[in-house]
Coordinates of N, CA and C in Angstrom, one line a residue:
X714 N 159.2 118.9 27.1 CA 159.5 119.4 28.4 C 158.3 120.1 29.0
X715 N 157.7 121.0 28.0 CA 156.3 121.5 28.8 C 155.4 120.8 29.2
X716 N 155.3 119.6 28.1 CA 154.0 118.8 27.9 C 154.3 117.8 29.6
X717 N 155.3 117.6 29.7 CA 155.5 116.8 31.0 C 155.6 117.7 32.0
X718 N 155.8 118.8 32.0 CA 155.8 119.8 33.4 C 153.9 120.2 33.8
X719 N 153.5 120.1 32.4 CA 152.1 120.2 32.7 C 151.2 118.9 32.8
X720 N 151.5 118.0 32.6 CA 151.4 116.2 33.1 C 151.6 116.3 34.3
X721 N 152.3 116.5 34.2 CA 152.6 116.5 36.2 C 151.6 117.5 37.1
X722 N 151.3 118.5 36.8 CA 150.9 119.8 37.1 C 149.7 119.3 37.4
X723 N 148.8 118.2 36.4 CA 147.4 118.5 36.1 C 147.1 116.9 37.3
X724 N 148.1 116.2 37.1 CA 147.9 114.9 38.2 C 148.2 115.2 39.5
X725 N 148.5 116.6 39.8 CA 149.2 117.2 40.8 C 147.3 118.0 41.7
X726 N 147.2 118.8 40.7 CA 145.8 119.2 41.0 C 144.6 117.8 40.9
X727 N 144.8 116.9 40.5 CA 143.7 116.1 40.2 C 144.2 115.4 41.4
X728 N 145.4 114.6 42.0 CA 145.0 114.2 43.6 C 144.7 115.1 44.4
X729 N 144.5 116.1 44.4 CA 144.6 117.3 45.6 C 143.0 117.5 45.7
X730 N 142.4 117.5 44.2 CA 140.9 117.2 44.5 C 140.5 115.7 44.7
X731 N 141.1 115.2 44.5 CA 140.7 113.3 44.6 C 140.6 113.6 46.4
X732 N 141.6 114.2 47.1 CA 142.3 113.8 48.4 C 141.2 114.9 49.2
X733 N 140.9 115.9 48.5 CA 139.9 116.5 49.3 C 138.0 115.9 49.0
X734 N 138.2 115.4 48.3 CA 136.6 114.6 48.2 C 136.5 113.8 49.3
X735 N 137.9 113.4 49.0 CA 137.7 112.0 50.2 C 137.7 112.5 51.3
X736 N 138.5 113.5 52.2 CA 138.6 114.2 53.5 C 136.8 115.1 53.3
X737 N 136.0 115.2 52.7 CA 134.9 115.2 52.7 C 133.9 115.0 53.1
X738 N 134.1 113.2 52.1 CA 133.8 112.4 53.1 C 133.5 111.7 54.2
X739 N 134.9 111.7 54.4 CA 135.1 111.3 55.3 C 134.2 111.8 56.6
X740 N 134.8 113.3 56.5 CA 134.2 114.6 57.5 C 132.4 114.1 57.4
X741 N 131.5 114.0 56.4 CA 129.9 113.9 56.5 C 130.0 112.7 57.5
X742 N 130.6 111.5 56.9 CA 130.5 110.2 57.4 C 130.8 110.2 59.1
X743 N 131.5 110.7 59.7 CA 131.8 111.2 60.9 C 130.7 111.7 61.4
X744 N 129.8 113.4 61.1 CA 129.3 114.0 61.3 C 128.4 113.0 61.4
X745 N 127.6 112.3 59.8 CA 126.5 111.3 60.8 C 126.5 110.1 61.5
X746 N 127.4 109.5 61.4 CA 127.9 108.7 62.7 C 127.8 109.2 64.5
X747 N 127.9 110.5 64.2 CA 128.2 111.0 65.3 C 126.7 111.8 66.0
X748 N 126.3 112.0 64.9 CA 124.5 112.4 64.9 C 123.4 110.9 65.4
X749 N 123.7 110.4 64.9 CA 123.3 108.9 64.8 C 123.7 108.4 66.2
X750 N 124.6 108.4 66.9 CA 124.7 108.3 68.4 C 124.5 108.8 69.3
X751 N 124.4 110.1 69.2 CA 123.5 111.7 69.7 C 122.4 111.1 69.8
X752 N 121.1 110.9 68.6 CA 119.9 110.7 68.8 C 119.3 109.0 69.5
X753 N 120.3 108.0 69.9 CA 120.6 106.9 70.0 C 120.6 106.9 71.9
X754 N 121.6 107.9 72.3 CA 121.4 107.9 73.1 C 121.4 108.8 73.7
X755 N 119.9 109.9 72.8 CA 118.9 110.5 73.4 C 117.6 109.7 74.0
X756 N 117.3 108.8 72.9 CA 116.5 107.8 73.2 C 116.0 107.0 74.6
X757 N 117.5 106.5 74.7 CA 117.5 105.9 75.5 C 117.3 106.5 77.5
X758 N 118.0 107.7 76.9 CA 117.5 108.4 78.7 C 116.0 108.9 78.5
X759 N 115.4 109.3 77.5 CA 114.1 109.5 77.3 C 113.5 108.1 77.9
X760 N 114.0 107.0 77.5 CA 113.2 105.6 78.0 C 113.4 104.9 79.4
X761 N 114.7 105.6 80.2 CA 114.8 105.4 81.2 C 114.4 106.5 82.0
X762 N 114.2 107.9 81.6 CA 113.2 108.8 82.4 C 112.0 108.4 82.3
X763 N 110.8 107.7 81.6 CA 109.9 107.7 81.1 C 109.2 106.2 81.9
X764 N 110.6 105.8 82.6 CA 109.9 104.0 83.0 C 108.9 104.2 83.9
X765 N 108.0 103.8 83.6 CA 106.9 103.5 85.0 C 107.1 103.2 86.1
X766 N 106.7 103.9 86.8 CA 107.1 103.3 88.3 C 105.5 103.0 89.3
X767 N 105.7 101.8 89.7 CA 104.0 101.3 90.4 C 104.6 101.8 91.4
X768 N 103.5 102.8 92.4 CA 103.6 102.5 94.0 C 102.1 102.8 94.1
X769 N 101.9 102.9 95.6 CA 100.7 102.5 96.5 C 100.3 103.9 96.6
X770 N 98.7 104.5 95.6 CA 97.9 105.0 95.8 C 97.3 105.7 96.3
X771 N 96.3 106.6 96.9 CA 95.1 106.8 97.7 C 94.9 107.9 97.2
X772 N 93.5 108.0 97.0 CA 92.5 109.1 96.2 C 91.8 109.4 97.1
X773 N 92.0 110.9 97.5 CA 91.4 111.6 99.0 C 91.0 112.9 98.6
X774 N 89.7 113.4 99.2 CA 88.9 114.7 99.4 C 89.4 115.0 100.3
X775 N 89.0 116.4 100.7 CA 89.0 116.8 101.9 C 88.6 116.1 102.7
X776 N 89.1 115.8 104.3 CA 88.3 115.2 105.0 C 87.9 116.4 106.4
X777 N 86.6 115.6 107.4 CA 86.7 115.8 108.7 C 88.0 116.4 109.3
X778 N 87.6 117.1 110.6 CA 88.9 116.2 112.0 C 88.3 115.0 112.7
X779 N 89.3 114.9 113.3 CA 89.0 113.3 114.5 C 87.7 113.2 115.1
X780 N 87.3 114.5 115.6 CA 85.5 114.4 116.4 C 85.4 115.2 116.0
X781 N 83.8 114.6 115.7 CA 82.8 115.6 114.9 C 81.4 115.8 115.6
X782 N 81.0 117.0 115.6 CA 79.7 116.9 116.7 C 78.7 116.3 115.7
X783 N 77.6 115.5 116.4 CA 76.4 114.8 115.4 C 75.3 116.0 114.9
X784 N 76.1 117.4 115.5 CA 75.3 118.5 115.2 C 75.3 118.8 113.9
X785 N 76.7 118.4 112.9 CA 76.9 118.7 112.1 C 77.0 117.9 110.6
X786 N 76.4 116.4 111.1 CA 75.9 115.5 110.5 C 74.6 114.9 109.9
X787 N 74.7 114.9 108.8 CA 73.2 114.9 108.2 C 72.7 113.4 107.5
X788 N 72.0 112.6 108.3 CA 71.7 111.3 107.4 C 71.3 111.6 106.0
X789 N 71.7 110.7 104.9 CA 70.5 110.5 103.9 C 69.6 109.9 104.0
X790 N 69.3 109.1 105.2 CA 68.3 108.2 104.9 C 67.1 109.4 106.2
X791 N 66.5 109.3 106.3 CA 65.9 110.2 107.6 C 65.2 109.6 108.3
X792 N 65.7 107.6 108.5 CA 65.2 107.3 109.5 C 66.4 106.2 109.6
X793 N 67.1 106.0 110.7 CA 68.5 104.9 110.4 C 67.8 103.6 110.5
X794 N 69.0 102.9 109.7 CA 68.5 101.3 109.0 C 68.6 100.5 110.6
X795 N 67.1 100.0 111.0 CA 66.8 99.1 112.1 C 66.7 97.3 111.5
X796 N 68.2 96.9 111.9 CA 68.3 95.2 111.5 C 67.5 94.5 112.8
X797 N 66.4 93.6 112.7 CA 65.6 93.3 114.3 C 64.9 92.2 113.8
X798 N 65.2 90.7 114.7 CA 64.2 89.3 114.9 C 63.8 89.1 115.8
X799 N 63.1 88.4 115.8 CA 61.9 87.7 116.9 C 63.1 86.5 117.6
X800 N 63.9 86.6 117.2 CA 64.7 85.5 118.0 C 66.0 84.9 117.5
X801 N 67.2 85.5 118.5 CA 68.4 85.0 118.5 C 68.7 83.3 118.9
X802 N 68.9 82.9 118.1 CA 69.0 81.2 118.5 C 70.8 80.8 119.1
X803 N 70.8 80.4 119.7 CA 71.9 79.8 120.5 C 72.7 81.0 120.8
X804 N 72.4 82.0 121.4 CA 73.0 83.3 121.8 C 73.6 83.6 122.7
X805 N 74.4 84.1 122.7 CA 75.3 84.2 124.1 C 75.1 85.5 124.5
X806 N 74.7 85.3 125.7 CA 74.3 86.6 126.8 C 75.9 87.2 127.6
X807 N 75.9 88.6 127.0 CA 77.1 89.3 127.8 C 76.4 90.4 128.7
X808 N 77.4 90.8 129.7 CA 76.7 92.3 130.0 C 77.6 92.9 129.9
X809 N 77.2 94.4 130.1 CA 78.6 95.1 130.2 C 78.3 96.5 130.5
X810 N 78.8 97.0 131.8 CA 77.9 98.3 132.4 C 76.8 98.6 132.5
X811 N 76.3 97.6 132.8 CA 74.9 97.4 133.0 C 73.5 97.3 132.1
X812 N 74.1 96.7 130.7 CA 73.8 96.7 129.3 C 73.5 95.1 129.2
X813 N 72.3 94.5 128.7 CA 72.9 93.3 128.3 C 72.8 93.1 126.7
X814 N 73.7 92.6 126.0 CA 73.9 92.3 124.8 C 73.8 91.1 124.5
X815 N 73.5 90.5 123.5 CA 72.7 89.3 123.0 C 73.5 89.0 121.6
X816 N 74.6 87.6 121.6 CA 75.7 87.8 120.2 C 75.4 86.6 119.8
X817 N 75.0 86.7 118.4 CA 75.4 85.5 117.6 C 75.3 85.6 116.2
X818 N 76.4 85.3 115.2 CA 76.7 85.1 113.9 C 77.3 86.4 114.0
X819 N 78.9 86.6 114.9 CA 78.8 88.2 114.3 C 78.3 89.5 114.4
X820 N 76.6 89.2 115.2 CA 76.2 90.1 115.7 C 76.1 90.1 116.9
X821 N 75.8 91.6 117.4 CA 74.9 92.0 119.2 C 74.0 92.5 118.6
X822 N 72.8 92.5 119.6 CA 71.7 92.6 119.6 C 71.3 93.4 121.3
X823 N 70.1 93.9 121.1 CA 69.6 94.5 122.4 C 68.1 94.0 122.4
X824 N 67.8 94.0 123.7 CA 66.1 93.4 123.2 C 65.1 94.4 123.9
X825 N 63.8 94.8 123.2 CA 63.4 95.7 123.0 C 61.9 95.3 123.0
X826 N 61.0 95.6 123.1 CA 59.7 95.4 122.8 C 59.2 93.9 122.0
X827 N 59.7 93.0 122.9 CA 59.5 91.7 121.9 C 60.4 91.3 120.6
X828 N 61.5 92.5 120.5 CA 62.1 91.7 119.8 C 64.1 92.3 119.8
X829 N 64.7 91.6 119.1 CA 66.1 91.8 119.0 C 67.1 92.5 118.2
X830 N 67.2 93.9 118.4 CA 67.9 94.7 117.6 C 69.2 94.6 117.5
X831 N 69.5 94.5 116.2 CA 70.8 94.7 115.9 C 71.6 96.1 116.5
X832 N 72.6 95.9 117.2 CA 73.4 97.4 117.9 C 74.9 97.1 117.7
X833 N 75.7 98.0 117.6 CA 77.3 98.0 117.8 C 77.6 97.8 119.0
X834 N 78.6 97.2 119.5 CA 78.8 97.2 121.4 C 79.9 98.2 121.6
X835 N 79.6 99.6 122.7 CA 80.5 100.3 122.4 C 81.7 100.3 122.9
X836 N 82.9 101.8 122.8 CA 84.0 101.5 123.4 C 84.0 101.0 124.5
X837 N 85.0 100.0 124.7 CA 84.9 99.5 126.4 C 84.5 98.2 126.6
X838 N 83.6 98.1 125.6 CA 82.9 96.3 125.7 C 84.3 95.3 125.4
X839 N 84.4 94.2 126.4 CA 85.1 93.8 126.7 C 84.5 92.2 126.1
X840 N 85.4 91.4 125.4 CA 84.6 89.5 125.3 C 86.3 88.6 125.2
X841 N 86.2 87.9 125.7 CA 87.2 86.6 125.8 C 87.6 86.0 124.6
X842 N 86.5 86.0 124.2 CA 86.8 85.3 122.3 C 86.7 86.3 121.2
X843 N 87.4 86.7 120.1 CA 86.8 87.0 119.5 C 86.0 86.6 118.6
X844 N 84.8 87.4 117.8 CA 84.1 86.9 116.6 C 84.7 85.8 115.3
X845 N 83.8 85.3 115.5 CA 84.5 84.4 113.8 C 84.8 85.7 112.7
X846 N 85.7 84.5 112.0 CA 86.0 85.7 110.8 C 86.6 86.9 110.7
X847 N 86.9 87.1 112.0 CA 87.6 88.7 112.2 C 88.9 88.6 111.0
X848 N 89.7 89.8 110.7 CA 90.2 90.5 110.2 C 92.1 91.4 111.1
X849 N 92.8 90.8 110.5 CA 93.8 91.7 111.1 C 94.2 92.8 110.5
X850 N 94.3 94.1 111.3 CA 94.4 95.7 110.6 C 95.2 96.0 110.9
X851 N 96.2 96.7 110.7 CA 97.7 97.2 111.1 C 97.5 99.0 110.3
X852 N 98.1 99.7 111.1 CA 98.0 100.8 111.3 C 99.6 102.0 111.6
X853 N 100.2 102.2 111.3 CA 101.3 102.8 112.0 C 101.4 101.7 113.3
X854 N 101.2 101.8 114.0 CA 102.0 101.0 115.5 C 101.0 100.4 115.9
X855 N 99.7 100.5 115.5 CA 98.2 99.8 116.0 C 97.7 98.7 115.0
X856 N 97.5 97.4 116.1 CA 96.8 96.1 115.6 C 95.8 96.2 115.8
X857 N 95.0 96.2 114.9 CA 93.3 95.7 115.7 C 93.0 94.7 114.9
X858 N 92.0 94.3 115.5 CA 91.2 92.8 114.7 C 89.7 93.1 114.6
X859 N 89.2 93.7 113.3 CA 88.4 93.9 113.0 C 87.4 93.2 112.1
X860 N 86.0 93.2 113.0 CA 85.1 92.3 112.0 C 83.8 92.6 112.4
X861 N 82.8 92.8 111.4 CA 81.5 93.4 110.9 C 81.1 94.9 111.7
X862 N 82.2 95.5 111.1 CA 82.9 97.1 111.6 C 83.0 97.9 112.7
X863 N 83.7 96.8 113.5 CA 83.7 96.7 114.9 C 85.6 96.9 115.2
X864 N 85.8 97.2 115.4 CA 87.4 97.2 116.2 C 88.0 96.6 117.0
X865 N 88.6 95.6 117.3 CA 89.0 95.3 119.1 C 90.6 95.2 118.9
X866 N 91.1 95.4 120.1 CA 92.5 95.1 120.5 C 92.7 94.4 121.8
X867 N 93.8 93.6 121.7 CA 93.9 92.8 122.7 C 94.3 93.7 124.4
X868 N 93.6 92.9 124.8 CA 94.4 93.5 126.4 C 94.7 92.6 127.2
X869 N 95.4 92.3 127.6 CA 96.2 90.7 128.1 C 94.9 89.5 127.7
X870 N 94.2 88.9 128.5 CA 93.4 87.9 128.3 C 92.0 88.3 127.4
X871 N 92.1 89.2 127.0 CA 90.4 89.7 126.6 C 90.5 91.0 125.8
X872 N 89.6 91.0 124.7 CA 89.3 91.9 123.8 C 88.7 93.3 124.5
X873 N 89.3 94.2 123.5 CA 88.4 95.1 123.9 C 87.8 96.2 122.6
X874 N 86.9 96.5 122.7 CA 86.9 97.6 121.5 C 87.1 98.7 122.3
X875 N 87.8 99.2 120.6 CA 87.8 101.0 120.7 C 87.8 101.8 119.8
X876 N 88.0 103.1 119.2 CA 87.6 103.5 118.1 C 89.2 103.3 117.7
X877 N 89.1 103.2 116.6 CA 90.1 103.1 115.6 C 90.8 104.4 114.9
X878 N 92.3 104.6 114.8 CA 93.2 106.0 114.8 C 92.3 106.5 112.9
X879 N 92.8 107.8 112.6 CA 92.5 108.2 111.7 C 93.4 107.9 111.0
X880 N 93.2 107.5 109.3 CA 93.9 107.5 108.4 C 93.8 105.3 108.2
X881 N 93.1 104.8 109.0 CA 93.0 103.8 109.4 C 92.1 102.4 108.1
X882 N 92.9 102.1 107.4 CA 92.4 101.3 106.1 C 91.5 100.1 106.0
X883 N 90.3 99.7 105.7 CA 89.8 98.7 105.9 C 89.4 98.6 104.1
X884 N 88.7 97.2 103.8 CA 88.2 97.2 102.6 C 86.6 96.3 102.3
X885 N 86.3 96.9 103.4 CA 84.4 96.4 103.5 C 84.1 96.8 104.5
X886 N 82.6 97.3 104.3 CA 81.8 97.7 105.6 C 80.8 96.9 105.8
X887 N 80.2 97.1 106.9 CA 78.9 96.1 107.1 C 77.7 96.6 106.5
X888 N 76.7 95.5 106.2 CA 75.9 95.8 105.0 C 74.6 96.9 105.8
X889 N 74.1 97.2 106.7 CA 74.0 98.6 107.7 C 74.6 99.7 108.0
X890 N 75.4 100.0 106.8 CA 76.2 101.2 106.7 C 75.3 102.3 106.8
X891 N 75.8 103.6 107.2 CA 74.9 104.9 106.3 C 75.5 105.7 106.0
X892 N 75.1 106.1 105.1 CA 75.7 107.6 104.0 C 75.2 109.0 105.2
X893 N 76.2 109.6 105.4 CA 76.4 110.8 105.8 C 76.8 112.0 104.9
X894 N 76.2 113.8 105.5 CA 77.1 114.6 104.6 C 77.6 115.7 105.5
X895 N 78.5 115.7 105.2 CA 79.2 116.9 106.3 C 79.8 117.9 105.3
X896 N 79.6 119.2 105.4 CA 79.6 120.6 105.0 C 79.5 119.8 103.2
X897 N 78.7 119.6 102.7 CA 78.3 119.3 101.5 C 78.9 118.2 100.9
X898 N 80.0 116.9 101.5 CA 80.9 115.8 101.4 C 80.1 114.6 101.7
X899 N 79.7 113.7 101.0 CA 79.1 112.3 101.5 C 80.0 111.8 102.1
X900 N 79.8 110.8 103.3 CA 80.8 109.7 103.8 C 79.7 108.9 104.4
X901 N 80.6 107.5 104.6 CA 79.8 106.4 105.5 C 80.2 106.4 106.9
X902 N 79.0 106.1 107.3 CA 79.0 105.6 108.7 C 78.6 104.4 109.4
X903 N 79.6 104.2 110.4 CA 79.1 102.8 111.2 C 79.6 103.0 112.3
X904 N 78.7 102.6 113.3 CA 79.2 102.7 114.8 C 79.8 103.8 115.3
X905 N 79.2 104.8 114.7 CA 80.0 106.2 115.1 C 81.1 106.9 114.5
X906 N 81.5 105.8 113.4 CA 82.9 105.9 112.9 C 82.5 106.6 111.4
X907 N 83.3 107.7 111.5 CA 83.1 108.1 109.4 C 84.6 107.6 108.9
X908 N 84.0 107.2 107.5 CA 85.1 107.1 106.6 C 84.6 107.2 105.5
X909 N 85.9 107.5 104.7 CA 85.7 107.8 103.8 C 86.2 107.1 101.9
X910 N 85.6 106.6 101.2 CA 85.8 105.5 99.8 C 86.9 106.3 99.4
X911 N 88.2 105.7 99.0 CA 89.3 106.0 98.3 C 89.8 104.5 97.6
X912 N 91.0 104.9 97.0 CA 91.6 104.1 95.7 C 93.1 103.6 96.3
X913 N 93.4 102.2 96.8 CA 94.5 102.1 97.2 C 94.8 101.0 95.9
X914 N 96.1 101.2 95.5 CA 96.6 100.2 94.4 C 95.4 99.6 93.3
X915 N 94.2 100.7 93.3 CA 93.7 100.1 92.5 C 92.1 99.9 92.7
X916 N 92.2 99.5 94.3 CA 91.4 98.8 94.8 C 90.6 99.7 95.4
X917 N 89.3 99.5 95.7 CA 88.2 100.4 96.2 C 88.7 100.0 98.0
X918 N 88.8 101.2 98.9 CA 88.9 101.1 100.3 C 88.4 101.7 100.8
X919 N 88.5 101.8 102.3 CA 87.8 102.7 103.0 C 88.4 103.4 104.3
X920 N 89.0 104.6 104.3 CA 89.7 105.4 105.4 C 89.0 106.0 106.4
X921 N 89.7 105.3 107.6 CA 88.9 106.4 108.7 C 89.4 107.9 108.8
X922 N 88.1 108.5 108.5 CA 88.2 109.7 108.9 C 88.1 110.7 110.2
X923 N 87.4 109.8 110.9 CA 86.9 110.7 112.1 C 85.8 109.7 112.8
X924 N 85.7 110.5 114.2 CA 84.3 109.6 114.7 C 83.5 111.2 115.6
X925 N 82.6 110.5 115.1 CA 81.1 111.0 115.6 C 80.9 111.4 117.1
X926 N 80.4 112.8 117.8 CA 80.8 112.7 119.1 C 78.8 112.9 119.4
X927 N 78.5 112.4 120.3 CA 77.1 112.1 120.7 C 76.7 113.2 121.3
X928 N 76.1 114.8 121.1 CA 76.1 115.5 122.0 C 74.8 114.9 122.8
X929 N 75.0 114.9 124.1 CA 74.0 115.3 125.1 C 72.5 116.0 125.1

């Protein structure tokens, strides 16, 4: 009668530890399961915070304002680049405020002591056609059609140039550029116009910064 009251006793304590190993178990197996999903989908918002996102660039210094006196402009070169031939062939003769200008391939020209300088035609200059090859710019609310770093916009029947707004994107200059420095900053110049080399998507560009005012 003892031997079976203690039979019983000892299979009594032996499921009670069988039943708590297993509730143990059980409990780790949970815990890493549950860890294991934690770190799973920690990951994953780490890889959805982390996704790359492409957008549209620009790498900018300080710049100018809009006009700049030429007082405060310094060439590098200390004598500006003069493009000039003995002769425009099939040229078309404009005037304009009592200027005459001399166009072909793209260029005006002025004529001078026997021969034909290359010049920009300035604001105002008015032509029926534009140049070959031109270029369409878009700007906030402004179209221009720009070619060999010249500006124009339409005005009912006929072009006109004019300086172009600030912040204004082009991606080539004419090969008559010049390097300017203003309060210790290089920029290029053409036709009056500065701008300045930045990085749009990648790509080498060129922003207007300001234009040049002629003092007297």
């Amino acid at each position: 009668m003892n031997f079976s009251k203690k039979n019983h006793e000892y299979q009594k304590s032996n499921n009670y530890l069988v039943s708590k190993t297993i509730l143990k178990a059980s409990i780790l197996t949970s815990l890493f399961l549950m860890a294991l999903t934690t770190e799973v989908s920690a990951q994953s918002r780490r890889s959805s915070t982390t996704k790359k996102v492409t957008r549209t660039t620009t790498v900018k210094k300080a710049t100018p304002s809009r006009r700049i006196s030429s007082t405060k402009v310094t060439y590098k070169r200390p004598t500006r680049k003069v493009v000039s031939v003995r002769n425009v062939p099939n040229r078309k003769v404009i005037n304009h405020n009592g200027q005459r200008y001399y166009y072909n391939n793209n260029r005006y020209y002025t004529y001078s002591r026997g021969r034909y300088i290359a010049i920009a035609p300035k604001v105002g200059f008015r032509i029926r056609t534009l140049p070959a090859h031109y270029k369409r710019v878009r700007f906030n609310t402004f179209n221009y059609f720009y070619v060999s770093g010249i500006f124009y916009t339409q005005l009912n029947n006929e072009y006109e140039v004019i300086d172009p707004e600030v912040g204004t994107i082009i991606y080539e200059l004419p090969d008559d550029y010049e390097k300017v420095v203003i309060d210790g900053q290089t920029y290029y110049e053409y036709a009056n116009i500065l701008y300045e080399k930045v990085q749009v998507d990648g790509t080498r560009a060129y922003e207007v910064v300001g234009i040049i005012e002629l003092d007297n």
